[in-house]
PDB file of C-alpha atoms and ligand atoms in Angstrom:
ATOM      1  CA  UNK A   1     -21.166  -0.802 -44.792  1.00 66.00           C
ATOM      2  CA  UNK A   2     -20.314  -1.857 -41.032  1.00 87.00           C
ATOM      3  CA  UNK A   3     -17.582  -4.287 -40.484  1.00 90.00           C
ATOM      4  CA  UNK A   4     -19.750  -7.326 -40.708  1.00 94.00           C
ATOM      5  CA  UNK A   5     -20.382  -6.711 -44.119  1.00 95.00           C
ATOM      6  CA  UNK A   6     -16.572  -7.181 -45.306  1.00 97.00           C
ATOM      7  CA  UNK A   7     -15.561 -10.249 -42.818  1.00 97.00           C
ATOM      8  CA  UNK A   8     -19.034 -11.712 -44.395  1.00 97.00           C
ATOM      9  CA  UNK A   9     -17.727 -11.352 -47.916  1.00 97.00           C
ATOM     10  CA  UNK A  10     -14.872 -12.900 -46.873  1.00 97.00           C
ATOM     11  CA  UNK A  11     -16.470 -15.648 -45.171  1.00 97.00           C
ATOM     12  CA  UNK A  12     -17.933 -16.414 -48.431  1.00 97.00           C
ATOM     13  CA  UNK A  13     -15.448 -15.858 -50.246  1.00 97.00           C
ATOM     14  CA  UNK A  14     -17.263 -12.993 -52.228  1.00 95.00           C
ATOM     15  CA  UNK A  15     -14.704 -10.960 -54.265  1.00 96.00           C
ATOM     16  CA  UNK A  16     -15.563  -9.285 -56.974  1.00 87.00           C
ATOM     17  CA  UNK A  17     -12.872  -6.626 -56.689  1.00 94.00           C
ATOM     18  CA  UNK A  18      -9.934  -8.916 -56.528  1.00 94.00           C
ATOM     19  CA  UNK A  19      -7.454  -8.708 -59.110  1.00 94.00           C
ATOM     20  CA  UNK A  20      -4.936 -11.355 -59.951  1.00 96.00           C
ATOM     21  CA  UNK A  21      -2.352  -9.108 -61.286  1.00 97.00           C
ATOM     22  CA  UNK A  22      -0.612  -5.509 -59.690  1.00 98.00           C
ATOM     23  CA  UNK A  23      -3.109  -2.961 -60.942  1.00 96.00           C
ATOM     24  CA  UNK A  24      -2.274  -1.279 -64.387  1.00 95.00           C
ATOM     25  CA  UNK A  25      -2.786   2.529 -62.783  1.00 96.00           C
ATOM     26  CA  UNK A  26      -0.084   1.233 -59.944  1.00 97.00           C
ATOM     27  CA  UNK A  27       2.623   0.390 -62.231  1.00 97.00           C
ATOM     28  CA  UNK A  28       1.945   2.961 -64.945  1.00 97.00           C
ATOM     29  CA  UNK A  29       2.121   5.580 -61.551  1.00 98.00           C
ATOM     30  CA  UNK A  30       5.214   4.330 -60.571  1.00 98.00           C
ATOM     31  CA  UNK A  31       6.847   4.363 -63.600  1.00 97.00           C
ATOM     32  CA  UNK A  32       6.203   7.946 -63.795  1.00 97.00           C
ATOM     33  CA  UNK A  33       6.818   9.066 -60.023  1.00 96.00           C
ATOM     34  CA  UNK A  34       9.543   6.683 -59.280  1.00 94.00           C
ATOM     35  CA  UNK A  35       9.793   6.089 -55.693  1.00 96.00           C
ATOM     36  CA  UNK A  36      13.512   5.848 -53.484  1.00 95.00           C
ATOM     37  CA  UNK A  37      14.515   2.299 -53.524  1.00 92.00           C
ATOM     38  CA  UNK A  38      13.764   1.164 -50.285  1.00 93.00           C
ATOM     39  CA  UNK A  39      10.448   3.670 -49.655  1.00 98.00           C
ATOM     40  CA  UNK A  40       7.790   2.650 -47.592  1.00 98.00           C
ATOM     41  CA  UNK A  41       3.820   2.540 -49.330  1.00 98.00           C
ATOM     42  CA  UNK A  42       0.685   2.357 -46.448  1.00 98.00           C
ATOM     43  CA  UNK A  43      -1.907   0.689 -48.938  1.00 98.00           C
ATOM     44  CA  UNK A  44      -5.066   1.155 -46.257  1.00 98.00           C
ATOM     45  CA  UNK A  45      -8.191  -1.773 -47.088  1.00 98.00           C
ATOM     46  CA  UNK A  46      -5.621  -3.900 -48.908  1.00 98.00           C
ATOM     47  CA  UNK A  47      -7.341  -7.223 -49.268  1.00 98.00           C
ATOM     48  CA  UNK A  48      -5.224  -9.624 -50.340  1.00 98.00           C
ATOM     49  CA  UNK A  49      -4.379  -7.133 -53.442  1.00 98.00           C
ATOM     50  CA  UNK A  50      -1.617  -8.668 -56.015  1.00 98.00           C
ATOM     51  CA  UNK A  51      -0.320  -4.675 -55.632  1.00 98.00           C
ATOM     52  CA  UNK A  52       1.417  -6.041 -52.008  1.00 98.00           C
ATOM     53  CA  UNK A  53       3.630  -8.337 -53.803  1.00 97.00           C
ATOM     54  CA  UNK A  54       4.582  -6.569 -56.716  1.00 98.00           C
ATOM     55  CA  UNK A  55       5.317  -3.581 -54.829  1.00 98.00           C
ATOM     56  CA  UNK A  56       7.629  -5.849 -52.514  1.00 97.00           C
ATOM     57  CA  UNK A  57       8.999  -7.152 -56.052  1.00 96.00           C
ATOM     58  CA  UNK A  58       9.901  -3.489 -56.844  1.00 96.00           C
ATOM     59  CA  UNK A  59      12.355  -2.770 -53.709  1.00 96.00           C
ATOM     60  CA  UNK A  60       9.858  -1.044 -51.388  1.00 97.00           C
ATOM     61  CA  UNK A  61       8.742  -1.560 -48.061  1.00 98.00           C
ATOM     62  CA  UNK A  62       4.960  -2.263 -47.268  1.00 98.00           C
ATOM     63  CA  UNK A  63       2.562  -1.200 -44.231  1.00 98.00           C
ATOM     64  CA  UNK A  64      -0.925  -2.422 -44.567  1.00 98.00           C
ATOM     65  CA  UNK A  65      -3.975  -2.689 -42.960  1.00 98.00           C
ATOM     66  CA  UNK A  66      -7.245  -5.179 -43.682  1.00 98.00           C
ATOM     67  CA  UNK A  67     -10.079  -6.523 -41.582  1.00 98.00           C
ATOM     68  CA  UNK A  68     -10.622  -9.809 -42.029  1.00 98.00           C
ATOM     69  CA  UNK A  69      -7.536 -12.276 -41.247  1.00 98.00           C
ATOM     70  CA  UNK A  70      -8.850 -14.737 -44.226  1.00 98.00           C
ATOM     71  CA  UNK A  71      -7.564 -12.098 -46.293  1.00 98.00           C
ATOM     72  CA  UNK A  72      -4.096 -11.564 -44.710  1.00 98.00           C
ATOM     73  CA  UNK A  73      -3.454 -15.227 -44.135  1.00 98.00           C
ATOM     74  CA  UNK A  74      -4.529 -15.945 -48.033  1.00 98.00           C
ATOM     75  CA  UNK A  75      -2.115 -13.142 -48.778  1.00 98.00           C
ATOM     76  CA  UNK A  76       0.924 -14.618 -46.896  1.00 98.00           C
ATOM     77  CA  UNK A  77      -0.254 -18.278 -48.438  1.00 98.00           C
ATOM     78  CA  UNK A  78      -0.242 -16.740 -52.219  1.00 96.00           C
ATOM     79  CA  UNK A  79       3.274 -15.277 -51.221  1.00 94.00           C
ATOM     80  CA  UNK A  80       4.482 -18.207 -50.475  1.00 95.00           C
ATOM     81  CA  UNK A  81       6.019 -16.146 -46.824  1.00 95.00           C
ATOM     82  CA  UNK A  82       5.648 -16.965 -43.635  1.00 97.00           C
ATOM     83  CA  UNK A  83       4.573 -14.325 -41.267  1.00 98.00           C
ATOM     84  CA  UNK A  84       5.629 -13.724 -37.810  1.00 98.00           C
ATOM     85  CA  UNK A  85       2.384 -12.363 -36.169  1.00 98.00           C
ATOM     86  CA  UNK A  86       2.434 -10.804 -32.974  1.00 97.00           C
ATOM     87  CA  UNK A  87      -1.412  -9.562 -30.892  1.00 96.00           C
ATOM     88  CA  UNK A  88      -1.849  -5.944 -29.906  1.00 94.00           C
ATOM     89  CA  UNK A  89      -4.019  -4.585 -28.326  1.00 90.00           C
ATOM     90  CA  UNK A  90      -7.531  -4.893 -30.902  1.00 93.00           C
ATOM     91  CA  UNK A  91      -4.549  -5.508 -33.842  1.00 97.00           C
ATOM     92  CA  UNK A  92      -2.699  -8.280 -34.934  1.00 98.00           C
ATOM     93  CA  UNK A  93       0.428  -7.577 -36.542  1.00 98.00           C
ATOM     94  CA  UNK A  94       1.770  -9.765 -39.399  1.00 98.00           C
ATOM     95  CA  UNK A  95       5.248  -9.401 -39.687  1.00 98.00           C
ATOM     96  CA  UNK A  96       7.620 -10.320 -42.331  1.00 98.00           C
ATOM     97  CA  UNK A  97      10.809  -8.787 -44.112  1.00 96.00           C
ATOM     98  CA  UNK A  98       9.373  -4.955 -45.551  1.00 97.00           C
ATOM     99  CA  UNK A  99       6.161  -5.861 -45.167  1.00 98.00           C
ATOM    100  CA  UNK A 100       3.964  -5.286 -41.709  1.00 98.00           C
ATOM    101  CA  UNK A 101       0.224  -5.521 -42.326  1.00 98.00           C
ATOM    102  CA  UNK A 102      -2.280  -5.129 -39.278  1.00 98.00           C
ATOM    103  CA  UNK A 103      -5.144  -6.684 -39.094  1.00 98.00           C
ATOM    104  CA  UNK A 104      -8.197  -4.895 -37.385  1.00 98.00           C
ATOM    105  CA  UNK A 105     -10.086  -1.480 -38.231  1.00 97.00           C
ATOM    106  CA  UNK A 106      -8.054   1.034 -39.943  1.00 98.00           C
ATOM    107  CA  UNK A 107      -9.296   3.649 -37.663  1.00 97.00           C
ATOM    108  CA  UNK A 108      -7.479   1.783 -34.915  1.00 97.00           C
ATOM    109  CA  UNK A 109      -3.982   1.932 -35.888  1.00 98.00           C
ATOM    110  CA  UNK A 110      -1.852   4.923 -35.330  1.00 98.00           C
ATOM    111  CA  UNK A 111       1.375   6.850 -36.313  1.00 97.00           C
ATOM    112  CA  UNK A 112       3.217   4.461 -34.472  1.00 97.00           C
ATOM    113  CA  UNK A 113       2.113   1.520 -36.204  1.00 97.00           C
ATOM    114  CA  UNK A 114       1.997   3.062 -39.817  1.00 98.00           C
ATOM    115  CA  UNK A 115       5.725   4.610 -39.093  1.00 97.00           C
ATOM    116  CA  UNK A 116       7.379   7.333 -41.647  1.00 97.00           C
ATOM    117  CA  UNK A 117       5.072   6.625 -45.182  1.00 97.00           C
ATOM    118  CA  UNK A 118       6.657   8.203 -48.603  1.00 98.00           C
ATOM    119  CA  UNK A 119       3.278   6.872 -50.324  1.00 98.00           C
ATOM    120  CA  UNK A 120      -0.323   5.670 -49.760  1.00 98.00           C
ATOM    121  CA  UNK A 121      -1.523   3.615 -52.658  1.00 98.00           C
ATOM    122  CA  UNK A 122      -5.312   3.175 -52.427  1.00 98.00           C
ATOM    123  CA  UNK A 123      -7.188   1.157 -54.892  1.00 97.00           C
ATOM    124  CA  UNK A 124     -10.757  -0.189 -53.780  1.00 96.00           C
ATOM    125  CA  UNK A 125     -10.519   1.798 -50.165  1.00 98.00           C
ATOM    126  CA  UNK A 126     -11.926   5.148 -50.342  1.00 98.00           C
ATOM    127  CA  UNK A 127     -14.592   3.787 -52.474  1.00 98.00           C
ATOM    128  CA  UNK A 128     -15.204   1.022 -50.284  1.00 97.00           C
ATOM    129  CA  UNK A 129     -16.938   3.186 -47.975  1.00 97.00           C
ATOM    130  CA  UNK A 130     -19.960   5.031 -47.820  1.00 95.00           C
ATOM    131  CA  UNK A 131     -20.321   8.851 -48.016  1.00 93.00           C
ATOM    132  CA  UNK A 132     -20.466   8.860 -44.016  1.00 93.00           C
ATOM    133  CA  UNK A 133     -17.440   7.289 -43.793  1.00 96.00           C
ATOM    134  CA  UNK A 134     -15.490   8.877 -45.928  1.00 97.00           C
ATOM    135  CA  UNK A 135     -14.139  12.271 -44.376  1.00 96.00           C
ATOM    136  CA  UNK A 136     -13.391  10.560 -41.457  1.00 97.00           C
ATOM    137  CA  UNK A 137     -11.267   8.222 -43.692  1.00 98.00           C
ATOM    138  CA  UNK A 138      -9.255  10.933 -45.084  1.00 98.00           C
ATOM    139  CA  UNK A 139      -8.446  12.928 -42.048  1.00 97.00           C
ATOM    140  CA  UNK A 140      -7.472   9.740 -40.043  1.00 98.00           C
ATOM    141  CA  UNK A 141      -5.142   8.920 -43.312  1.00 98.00           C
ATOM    142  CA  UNK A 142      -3.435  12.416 -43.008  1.00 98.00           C
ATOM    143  CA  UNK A 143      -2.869  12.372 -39.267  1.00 97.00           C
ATOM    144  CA  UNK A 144      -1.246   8.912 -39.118  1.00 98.00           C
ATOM    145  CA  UNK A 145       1.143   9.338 -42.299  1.00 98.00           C
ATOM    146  CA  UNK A 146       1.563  13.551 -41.884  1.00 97.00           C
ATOM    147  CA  UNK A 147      -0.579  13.574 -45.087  1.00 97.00           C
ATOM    148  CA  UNK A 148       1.989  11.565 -47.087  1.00 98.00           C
ATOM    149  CA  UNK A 149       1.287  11.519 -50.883  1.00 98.00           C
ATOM    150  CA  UNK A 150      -1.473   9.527 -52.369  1.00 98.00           C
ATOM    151  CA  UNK A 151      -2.076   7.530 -55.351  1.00 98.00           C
ATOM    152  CA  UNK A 152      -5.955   7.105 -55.244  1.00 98.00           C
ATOM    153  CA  UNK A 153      -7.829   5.132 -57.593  1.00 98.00           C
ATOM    154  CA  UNK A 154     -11.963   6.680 -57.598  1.00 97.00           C
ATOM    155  CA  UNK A 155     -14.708   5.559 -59.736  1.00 97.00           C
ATOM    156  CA  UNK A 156     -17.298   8.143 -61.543  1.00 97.00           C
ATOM    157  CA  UNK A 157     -20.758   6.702 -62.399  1.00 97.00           C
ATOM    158  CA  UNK A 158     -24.311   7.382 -61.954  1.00 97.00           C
ATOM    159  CA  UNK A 159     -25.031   6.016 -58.285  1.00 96.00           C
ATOM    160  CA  UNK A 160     -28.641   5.600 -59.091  1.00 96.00           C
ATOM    161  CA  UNK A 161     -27.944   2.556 -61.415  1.00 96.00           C
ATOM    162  CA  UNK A 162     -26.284   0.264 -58.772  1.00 94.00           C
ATOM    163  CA  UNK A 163     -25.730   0.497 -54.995  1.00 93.00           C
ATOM    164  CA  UNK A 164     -21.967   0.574 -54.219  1.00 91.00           C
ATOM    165  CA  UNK A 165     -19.342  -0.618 -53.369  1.00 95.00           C
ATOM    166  CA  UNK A 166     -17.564   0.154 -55.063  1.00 96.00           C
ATOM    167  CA  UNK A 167     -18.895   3.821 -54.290  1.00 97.00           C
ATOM    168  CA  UNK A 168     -19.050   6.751 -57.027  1.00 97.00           C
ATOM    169  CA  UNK A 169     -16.763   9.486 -56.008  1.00 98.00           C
ATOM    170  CA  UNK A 170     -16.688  12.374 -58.355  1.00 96.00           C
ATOM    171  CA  UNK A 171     -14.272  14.833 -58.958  1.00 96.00           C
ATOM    172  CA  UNK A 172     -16.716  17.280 -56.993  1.00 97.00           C
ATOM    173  CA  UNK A 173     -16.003  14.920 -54.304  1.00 97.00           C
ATOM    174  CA  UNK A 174     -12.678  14.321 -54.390  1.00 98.00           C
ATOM    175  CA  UNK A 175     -12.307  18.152 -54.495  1.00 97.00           C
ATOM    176  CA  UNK A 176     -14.527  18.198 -51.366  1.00 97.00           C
ATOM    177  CA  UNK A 177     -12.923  15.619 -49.509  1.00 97.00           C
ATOM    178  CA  UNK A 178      -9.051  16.124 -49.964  1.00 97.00           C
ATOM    179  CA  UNK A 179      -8.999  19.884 -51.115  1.00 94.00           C
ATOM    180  CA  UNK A 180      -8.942  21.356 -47.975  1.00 91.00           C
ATOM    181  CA  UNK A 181      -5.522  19.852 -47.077  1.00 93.00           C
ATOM    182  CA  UNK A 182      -4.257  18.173 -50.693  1.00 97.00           C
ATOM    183  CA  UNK A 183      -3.328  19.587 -54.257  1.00 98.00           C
ATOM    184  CA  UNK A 184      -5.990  17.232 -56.034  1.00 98.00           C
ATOM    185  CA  UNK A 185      -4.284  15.984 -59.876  1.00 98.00           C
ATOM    186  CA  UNK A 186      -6.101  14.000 -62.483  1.00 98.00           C
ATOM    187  CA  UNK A 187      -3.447  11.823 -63.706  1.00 98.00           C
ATOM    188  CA  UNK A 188      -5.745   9.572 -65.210  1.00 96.00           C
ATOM    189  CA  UNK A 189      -8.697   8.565 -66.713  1.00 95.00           C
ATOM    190  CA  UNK A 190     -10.086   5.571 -68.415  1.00 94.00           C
ATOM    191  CA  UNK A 191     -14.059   4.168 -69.373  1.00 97.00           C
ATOM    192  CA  UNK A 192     -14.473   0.721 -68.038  1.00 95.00           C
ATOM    193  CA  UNK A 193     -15.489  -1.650 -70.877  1.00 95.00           C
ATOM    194  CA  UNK A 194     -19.245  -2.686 -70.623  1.00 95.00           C
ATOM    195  CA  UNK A 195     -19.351  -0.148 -67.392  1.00 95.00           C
ATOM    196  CA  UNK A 196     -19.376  -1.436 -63.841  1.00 95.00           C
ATOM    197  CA  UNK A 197     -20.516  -4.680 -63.182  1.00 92.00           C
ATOM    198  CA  UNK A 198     -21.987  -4.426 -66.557  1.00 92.00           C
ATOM    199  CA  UNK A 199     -24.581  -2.133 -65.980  1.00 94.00           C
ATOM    200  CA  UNK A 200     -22.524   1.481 -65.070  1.00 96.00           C
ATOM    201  CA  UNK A 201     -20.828   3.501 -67.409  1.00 97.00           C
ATOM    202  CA  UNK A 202     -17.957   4.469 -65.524  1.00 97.00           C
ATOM    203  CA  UNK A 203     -14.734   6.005 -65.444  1.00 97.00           C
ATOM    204  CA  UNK A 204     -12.157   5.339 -63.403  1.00 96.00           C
ATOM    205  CA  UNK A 205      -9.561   7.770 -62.315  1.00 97.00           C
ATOM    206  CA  UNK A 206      -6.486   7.255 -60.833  1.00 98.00           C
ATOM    207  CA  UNK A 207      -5.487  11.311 -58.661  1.00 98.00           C
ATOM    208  CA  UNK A 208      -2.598  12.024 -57.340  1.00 98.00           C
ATOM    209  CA  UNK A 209      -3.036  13.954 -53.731  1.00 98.00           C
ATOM    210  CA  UNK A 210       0.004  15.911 -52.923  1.00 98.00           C
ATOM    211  CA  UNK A 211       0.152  17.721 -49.262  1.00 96.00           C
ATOM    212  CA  UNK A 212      -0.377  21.880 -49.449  1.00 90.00           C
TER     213      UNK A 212
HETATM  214  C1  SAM B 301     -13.141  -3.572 -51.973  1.00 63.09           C
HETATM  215  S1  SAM B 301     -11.994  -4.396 -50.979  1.00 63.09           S
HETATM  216  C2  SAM B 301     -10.479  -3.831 -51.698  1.00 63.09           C
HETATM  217  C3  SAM B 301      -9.271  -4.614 -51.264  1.00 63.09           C
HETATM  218  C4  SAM B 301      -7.951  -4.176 -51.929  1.00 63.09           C
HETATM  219  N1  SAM B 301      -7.676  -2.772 -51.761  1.00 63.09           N
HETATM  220  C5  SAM B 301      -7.914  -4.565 -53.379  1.00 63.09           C
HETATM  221  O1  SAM B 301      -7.722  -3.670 -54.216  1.00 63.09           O
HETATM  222  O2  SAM B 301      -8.040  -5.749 -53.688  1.00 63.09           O
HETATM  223  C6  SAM B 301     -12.105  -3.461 -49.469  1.00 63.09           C
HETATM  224  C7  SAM B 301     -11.366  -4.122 -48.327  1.00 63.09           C
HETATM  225  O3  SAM B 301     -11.389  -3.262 -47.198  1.00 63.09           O
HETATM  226  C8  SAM B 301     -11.522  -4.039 -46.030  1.00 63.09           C
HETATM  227  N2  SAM B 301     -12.077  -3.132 -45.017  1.00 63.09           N
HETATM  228  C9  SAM B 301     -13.299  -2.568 -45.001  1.00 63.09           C
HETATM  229  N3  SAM B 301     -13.445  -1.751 -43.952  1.00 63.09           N
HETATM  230  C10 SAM B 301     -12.263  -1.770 -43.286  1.00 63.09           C
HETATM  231  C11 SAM B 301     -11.780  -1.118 -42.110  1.00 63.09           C
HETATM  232  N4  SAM B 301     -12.537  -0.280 -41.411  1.00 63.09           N
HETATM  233  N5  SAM B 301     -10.513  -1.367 -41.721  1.00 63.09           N
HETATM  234  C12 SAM B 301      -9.715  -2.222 -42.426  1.00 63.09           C
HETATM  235  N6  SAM B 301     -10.114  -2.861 -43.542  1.00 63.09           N
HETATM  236  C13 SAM B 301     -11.368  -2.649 -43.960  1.00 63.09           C
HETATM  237  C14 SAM B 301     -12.441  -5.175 -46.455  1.00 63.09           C
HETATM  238  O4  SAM B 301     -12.328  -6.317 -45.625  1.00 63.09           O
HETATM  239  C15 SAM B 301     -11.981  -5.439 -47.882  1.00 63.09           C
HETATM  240  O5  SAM B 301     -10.990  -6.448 -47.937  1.00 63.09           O
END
């Protein structure tokens, strides 16, 4: 899954994962771990996710990061907000009141950019990426936010049946890949109806990672 892959989808305008509402698992987690008004969420791989705006809608601050610019300027547009947008160095920074999102590789942006995180919401990110991928992911995530708290959203299904992404991450995995430095918590679980792109029975889980 190089970086070609997503700015193609893009391109085309290929997006199965969008959704056009905030994502059920975000509000039902928020309702039940309130955040500070004012608190800032990282959501890393954000898309042009519907989450952005309703979490903006809810009093907090937002810090994102996303590849492709199509996305981030279709986000603004569908906000109806006009960015200020300012070049770094291999970033571009899109700038508007509580909300900063960066454009470029996650792996390129740093403490500095992300700044003091109370949450990292992350639906359709860690199982955007392949197994390779992944560890990396999760220890650049805890270095640039001092392994803030998580909401992550994982899918479990029988990888055989369809080539991600979305990837299958099991709970072995999870346990693998945030145990070492997170208290891993199953908040919950649900079966998607007619299974992943109607062929994968799947459940998908929504964890709460909590630093040790
Ligand atoms: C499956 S989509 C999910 C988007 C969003 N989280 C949502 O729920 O709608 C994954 C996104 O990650 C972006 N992406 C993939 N690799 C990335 C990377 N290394 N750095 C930043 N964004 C990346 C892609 O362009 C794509 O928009």
């Amino acid at each position: 899954m190089d970086r070609q892959f997503w700015i193609n989808r893009w391109e085309e305008n290929r997006l199965g994962w969008h959704q056009e509402d905030a994502h059920p698992l975000l509000i039902k987690f928020i309702a039940d771990h309130p955040l500070p008004s004012g608190a800032r969420v990282f959501v890393p791989l954000c898309g042009k996710t519907r989450d952005i705006g309703w979490l903006l809608s809810r009093g907090y601050q937002v810090v994102a990061a996303e590849l492709s610019e199509i996305a981030i300027r279709q986000l603004f547009d569908e906000q109806g907000i006009i960015p200020t947008i300012r070049e770094l160095n291999s970033l571009k920074h899109f700038i508007a009141p509580g909300l900063d999102i960066y454009v470029g590789d996650v792996f390129d942006l740093t403490r500095e950019h992300v700044g003091l995180v109370d949450l990292i919401h992350d639906r359709a990110a860690m199982v955007a990426l392949p197994d390779d991928m992944r560890a990396r992911y999760v220890s650049h995530l805890a270095e640039i936010t001092d392994s803030a708290r998580q909401f992550v959203i994982s899918f479990d299904y029988d990888q055989n049946l369809i080539a991600g992404p979305p990837f299958s991450v099991p709970q072995s995995q999870i346990k693998a890949l945030y145990g070492p430095s997170y208290t891993t918590t199953l908040l919950f679980q649900r079966d998607i109806p007619g299974g992943l792109k109607g062929i994968a029975p799947t459940t998908e889980q929504g964890w709460l990672m909590e630093k040790q």
